[in-house]
GROMACS .gro file of C-alpha atoms in nm:
model
  270
    1MET     CA    1  24.138  -0.288   7.948
    2LEU     CA    2  24.007  -0.582   7.836
    3THR     CA    3  23.833  -0.672   8.139
    4PHE     CA    4  23.602  -0.986   8.144
    5ALA     CA    5  23.314  -0.740   8.141
    6ILE     CA    6  23.406  -0.579   7.836
    7VAL     CA    7  23.512  -0.910   7.675
    8SER     CA    8  23.167  -1.039   7.746
    9ILE     CA    9  22.990  -0.725   7.594
   10PHE     CA   10  23.201  -0.762   7.274
   11VAL     CA   11  23.114  -1.128   7.267
   12THR     CA   12  22.759  -1.019   7.338
   13GLY     CA   13  22.758  -0.780   7.046
   14GLY     CA   14  22.941  -1.016   6.812
   15LEU     CA   15  22.668  -1.271   6.847
   16ALA     CA   16  22.394  -1.038   6.794
   17ALA     CA   17  22.606  -0.854   6.485
   18GLY     CA   18  22.628  -1.196   6.318
   19PHE     CA   19  22.248  -1.278   6.378
   20LEU     CA   20  22.152  -0.956   6.231
   21THR     CA   21  22.377  -0.969   5.922
   22GLY     CA   22  22.229  -1.317   5.837
   23LEU     CA   23  21.860  -1.226   5.922
   24LEU     CA   24  21.870  -0.897   5.782
   25GLY     CA   25  22.164  -0.819   5.595
   26ILE     CA   26  22.265  -0.529   5.747
   27GLY     CA   27  22.616  -0.586   5.828
   28GLY     CA   28  22.569  -0.522   6.234
   29GLY     CA   29  22.740  -0.186   6.262
   30ALA     CA   30  22.423  -0.035   6.419
   31VAL     CA   31  22.505  -0.268   6.693
   32MET     CA   32  22.871  -0.264   6.720
   33VAL     CA   33  22.962   0.080   6.688
   34PRO     CA   34  22.729   0.202   6.992
   35ILE     CA   35  22.928  -0.064   7.209
   36LEU     CA   36  23.256  -0.003   7.092
   37TYR     CA   37  23.217   0.376   7.124
   38HIS     CA   38  23.102   0.372   7.462
   39SER     CA   39  23.341   0.104   7.565
   40PHE     CA   40  23.655   0.325   7.446
   41LEU     CA   41  23.510   0.634   7.616
   42SER     CA   42  23.519   0.425   7.921
   43TRP     CA   43  23.887   0.379   7.880
   44GLY     CA   44  23.924   0.767   7.872
   45TRP     CA   45  23.986   0.777   7.511
   46GLU     CA   46  23.901   1.116   7.329
   47PRO     CA   47  23.550   1.125   7.149
   48ARG     CA   48  23.701   1.168   6.820
   49VAL     CA   49  23.924   0.890   6.842
   50ALA     CA   50  23.644   0.645   6.998
   51VAL     CA   51  23.416   0.694   6.705
   52SER     CA   52  23.640   0.681   6.458
   53THR     CA   53  23.811   0.360   6.614
   54ALA     CA   54  23.443   0.219   6.698
   55ILE     CA   55  23.347   0.244   6.294
   56ALA     CA   56  23.664   0.134   6.145
   57THR     CA   57  23.649  -0.182   6.369
   58SER     CA   58  23.299  -0.267   6.314
   59LEU     CA   59  23.407  -0.222   5.948
   60SER     CA   60  23.654  -0.495   5.966
   61VAL     CA   61  23.405  -0.720   6.146
   62MET     CA   62  23.174  -0.680   5.874
   63ILE     CA   63  23.430  -0.831   5.621
   64PHE     CA   64  23.401  -1.184   5.831
   65SER     CA   65  23.029  -1.181   5.927
   66GLY     CA   66  22.922  -1.067   5.551
   67ALA     CA   67  23.143  -1.368   5.390
   68LYS     CA   68  23.003  -1.612   5.592
   69THR     CA   69  22.642  -1.493   5.552
   70THR     CA   70  22.739  -1.483   5.162
   71TRP     CA   71  22.831  -1.827   5.169
   72GLU     CA   72  22.523  -1.959   5.348
   73TYR     CA   73  22.282  -1.761   5.124
   74ARG     CA   74  22.472  -1.863   4.828
   75ARG     CA   75  22.380  -2.246   4.915
   76GLN     CA   76  22.013  -2.153   4.874
   77GLY     CA   77  22.061  -1.984   4.520
   78LEU     CA   78  21.953  -1.635   4.630
   79ILE     CA   79  22.225  -1.424   4.549
   80ASP     CA   80  22.190  -1.178   4.255
   81TRP     CA   81  22.540  -1.169   4.106
   82GLY     CA   82  22.400  -0.945   3.819
   83LEU     CA   83  22.273  -0.695   4.045
   84LEU     CA   84  22.588  -0.742   4.309
   85ARG     CA   85  22.812  -0.638   3.988
   86TRP     CA   86  22.666  -0.314   3.955
   87VAL     CA   87  22.606  -0.258   4.332
   88VAL     CA   88  22.963  -0.366   4.430
   89LEU     CA   89  23.107  -0.106   4.148
   90GLY     CA   90  22.905   0.167   4.296
   91SER     CA   91  22.974   0.120   4.623
   92ILE     CA   92  23.367   0.143   4.550
   93ALA     CA   93  23.328   0.491   4.425
   94GLY     CA   94  23.099   0.567   4.755
   95THR     CA   95  23.354   0.417   4.973
   96ALA     CA   96  23.633   0.644   4.863
   97SER     CA   97  23.468   0.967   4.993
   98GLY     CA   98  23.262   0.817   5.279
   99ALA     CA   99  23.567   0.783   5.512
  100HIS     CA  100  23.731   1.102   5.425
  101LEU     CA  101  23.379   1.268   5.538
  102MET     CA  102  23.359   1.104   5.850
  103LEU     CA  103  23.722   1.179   5.961
  104ALA     CA  104  23.650   1.540   5.887
  105ALA     CA  105  23.300   1.563   6.069
  106ASP     CA  106  23.295   1.636   6.427
  107GLU     CA  107  23.162   1.349   6.683
  108ARG     CA  108  22.827   1.522   6.748
  109THR     CA  109  22.725   1.555   6.379
  110ILE     CA  110  22.843   1.220   6.302
  111ARG     CA  111  22.587   1.075   6.581
  112LEU     CA  112  22.299   1.303   6.465
  113GLY     CA  113  22.327   1.195   6.067
  114PHE     CA  114  22.329   0.837   6.162
  115GLY     CA  115  22.027   0.858   6.391
  116LEU     CA  116  21.824   1.066   6.124
  117LEU     CA  117  21.936   0.827   5.869
  118MET     CA  118  21.800   0.524   6.059
  119TRP     CA  119  21.478   0.693   6.068
  120LEU     CA  120  21.465   0.777   5.718
  121LEU     CA  121  21.554   0.401   5.635
  122ALA     CA  122  21.251   0.289   5.877
  123LEU     CA  123  21.010   0.471   5.676
  124LEU     CA  124  21.135   0.361   5.384
  125THR     CA  125  21.159  -0.035   5.465
  126ILE     CA  126  20.782  -0.028   5.543
  127ALA     CA  127  20.671   0.206   5.224
  128PRO     CA  128  20.442   0.078   5.013
  129VAL     CA  129  20.608  -0.017   4.707
  130TYR     CA  130  20.441   0.187   4.465
  131PRO     CA  131  20.547   0.142   4.073
  132LEU     CA  132  20.742   0.477   4.109
  133SER     CA  133  20.975   0.378   3.824
  134ARG     CA  134  20.966   0.130   3.566
  135VAL     CA  135  21.338   0.029   3.650
  136ALA     CA  136  21.294  -0.313   3.698
  137GLN     CA  137  21.176  -0.344   3.284
  138GLU     CA  138  21.469  -0.251   3.114
  139ALA     CA  139  21.847  -0.417   3.176
  140PRO     CA  140  22.011  -0.073   3.121
  141GLU     CA  141  21.785   0.124   3.356
  142ARG     CA  142  21.823  -0.139   3.585
  143ARG     CA  143  22.180  -0.161   3.568
  144ALA     CA  144  22.183   0.214   3.642
  145THR     CA  145  21.970   0.194   3.939
  146TYR     CA  146  22.191  -0.090   4.117
  147PHE     CA  147  22.479   0.137   4.041
  148ALA     CA  148  22.320   0.423   4.222
  149VAL     CA  149  22.248   0.243   4.530
  150GLY     CA  150  22.579   0.094   4.551
  151ILE     CA  151  22.700   0.469   4.546
  152LEU     CA  152  22.491   0.551   4.839
  153ALA     CA  153  22.541   0.252   5.036
  154GLY     CA  154  22.928   0.262   4.998
  155LEU     CA  155  22.923   0.653   5.093
  156LEU     CA  156  22.652   0.568   5.411
  157ALA     CA  157  22.902   0.242   5.490
  158ALA     CA  158  23.210   0.452   5.528
  159MET     CA  159  23.097   0.749   5.696
  160PHE     CA  160  22.855   0.560   5.950
  161GLY     CA  161  22.989   0.191   5.993
  162VAL     CA  162  22.667   0.019   5.936
  163GLY     CA  163  22.830  -0.165   5.595
  164GLY     CA  164  22.550  -0.042   5.363
  165GLY     CA  165  22.317  -0.313   5.425
  166ALA     CA  166  22.076  -0.052   5.589
  167ILE     CA  167  22.026   0.122   5.296
  168LEU     CA  168  22.092  -0.146   5.026
  169VAL     CA  169  21.772  -0.349   5.144
  170PRO     CA  170  21.524  -0.107   5.159
  171ALA     CA  171  21.680   0.054   4.838
  172LEU     CA  172  21.635  -0.261   4.659
  173VAL     CA  173  21.298  -0.355   4.735
  174LEU     CA  174  21.165  -0.009   4.711
  175LEU     CA  175  21.349   0.108   4.392
  176ALA     CA  176  21.444  -0.195   4.209
  177ARG     CA  177  21.153  -0.435   4.309
  178VAL     CA  178  21.357  -0.696   4.422
  179SER     CA  179  21.214  -0.936   4.686
  180ILE     CA  180  21.349  -0.860   5.043
  181HIS     CA  181  21.479  -1.220   5.077
  182LYS     CA  182  21.702  -1.180   4.729
  183ALA     CA  183  21.779  -0.807   4.876
  184ILE     CA  184  21.920  -0.934   5.193
  185ALA     CA  185  22.154  -1.214   5.051
  186SER     CA  186  22.277  -0.960   4.778
  187SER     CA  187  22.318  -0.681   5.072
  188ALA     CA  188  22.511  -0.892   5.249
  189ALA     CA  189  22.746  -1.032   4.973
  190ALA     CA  190  22.790  -0.651   4.872
  191ILE     CA  191  22.888  -0.581   5.244
  192VAL     CA  192  23.201  -0.771   5.215
  193PHE     CA  193  23.332  -0.558   4.920
  194SER     CA  194  23.236  -0.213   5.095
  195ALA     CA  195  23.369  -0.307   5.435
  196LEU     CA  196  23.718  -0.460   5.286
  197LEU     CA  197  23.727  -0.081   5.094
  198SER     CA  198  23.636   0.078   5.379
  199THR     CA  199  23.879  -0.098   5.627
  200SER     CA  200  24.162  -0.043   5.388
  201ASP     CA  201  24.099   0.326   5.369
  202TYR     CA  202  24.062   0.343   5.776
  203VAL     CA  203  24.431   0.135   5.765
  204TYR     CA  204  24.594   0.353   5.553
  205GLN     CA  205  24.455   0.701   5.709
  206GLY     CA  206  24.565   0.569   6.041
  207TRP     CA  207  24.906   0.533   5.998
  208SER     CA  208  24.942   0.904   5.978
  209SER     CA  209  24.758   0.993   6.286
  210HIS     CA  210  24.919   1.094   6.611
  211SER     CA  211  24.596   0.990   6.816
  212ILE     CA  212  24.614   0.591   6.764
  213GLU     CA  213  24.602   0.393   7.097
  214THR     CA  214  24.788   0.112   7.169
  215GLY     CA  215  24.645  -0.240   7.014
  216THR     CA  216  24.515  -0.054   6.685
  217LEU     CA  217  24.597  -0.135   6.317
  218GLY     CA  218  24.523   0.231   6.173
  219TRP     CA  219  24.205   0.298   6.340
  220ILE     CA  220  24.107  -0.074   6.394
  221PHE     CA  221  24.124  -0.199   6.766
  222LEU     CA  222  24.262  -0.530   6.658
  223PRO     CA  223  24.152  -0.732   7.007
  224ALA     CA  224  23.798  -0.645   6.967
  225MET     CA  225  23.790  -0.690   6.587
  226LEU     CA  226  23.873  -1.056   6.664
  227ILE     CA  227  23.658  -1.143   6.968
  228LEU     CA  228  23.357  -0.938   6.739
  229GLY     CA  229  23.460  -1.141   6.424
  230VAL     CA  230  23.475  -1.474   6.594
  231ALA     CA  231  23.152  -1.429   6.790
  232SER     CA  232  22.955  -1.323   6.466
  233LEU     CA  233  23.066  -1.637   6.286
  234ILE     CA  234  22.916  -1.832   6.521
  235SER     CA  235  22.561  -1.670   6.486
  236VAL     CA  236  22.535  -1.583   6.106
  237PRO     CA  237  22.395  -1.927   6.032
  238TYR     CA  238  22.121  -1.887   6.282
  239GLY     CA  239  22.020  -1.567   6.145
  240THR     CA  240  21.985  -1.717   5.779
  241LYS     CA  241  21.782  -1.978   5.876
  242LEU     CA  242  21.514  -1.736   6.036
  243ALA     CA  243  21.514  -1.533   5.759
  244LEU     CA  244  21.435  -1.811   5.491
  245ARG     CA  245  21.121  -1.922   5.746
  246MET     CA  246  20.986  -1.578   5.785
  247ALA     CA  247  20.732  -1.398   5.594
  248PRO     CA  248  20.860  -1.088   5.361
  249GLN     CA  249  20.648  -0.860   5.538
  250ASN     CA  250  20.748  -0.959   5.891
  251LEU     CA  251  21.130  -0.931   5.782
  252LYS     CA  252  21.039  -0.573   5.660
  253TYR     CA  253  20.874  -0.495   5.998
  254GLY     CA  254  21.188  -0.655   6.195
  255LEU     CA  255  21.433  -0.427   5.990
  256ALA     CA  256  21.233  -0.090   6.039
  257THR     CA  257  21.170  -0.170   6.423
  258LEU     CA  258  21.558  -0.211   6.451
  259GLN     CA  259  21.634   0.097   6.245
  260ALA     CA  260  21.405   0.319   6.427
  261GLY     CA  261  21.517   0.196   6.777
  262ILE     CA  262  21.880   0.267   6.685
  263GLY     CA  263  21.795   0.613   6.535
  264ILE     CA  264  21.631   0.687   6.882
  265LYS     CA  265  21.941   0.556   7.105
  266ILE     CA  266  22.175   0.731   6.896
  267ILE     CA  267  22.017   1.082   6.881
  268PHE     CA  268  21.897   1.081   7.235
  269PHE     CA  269  22.122   0.869   7.442
  270GLY     CA  270  22.452   0.878   7.276
   0.00000   0.00000   0.00000
């Protein structure tokens, strides 16, 4: 199944995912999930098995790319560990439900939901940051906001394999009034925890499935995980270096453009 062409596609996808994780803190699942899904379909896998394995495998890769990105931003002092603590606690609660909801839904519903999510996030990313709330002023309210954002990020990460960064970055900027560079850095760190939890859940649930294909650990396709993971580690530093050089507004437009494009691809082209 792993032809030279497929391996090349996985390597390219891993490089792109790692670069985007470093640049935008989004995990790269929006790139990896479609690549994996269509590759599995071309091998004759059932659509339900293909989409579940694609999402689980994508999440497993984010453990590596997220850890590498966290290390790069930590060296720059951009990770807010107080923020991260509450976001991670929230993501644990959200992740517990996300995988179960994804596995209970049909493949078409998942694709439509994923596409609409990307469009919503694109709008949120470029929306003006009005003083909608004073959450940035009081520590208890700030913690509650971080926790709520973490719940939503963990839920969406487990359901759609996007690592949670696609919701964390715009939510932290819009609701918690965090600078986009700090939001990207903290999001990348949170990805490690949410991806680890989601991956563990998919492995556990996969043991009891009779639809698992050869080469998988639970719902994770190990050959793809290794290829994508190694490639993503190579490209992460380049993404972080570019992000640190870019103006905040340019980062926002770059993230919104990517989200909108992915939404179009998923909804209209599968």
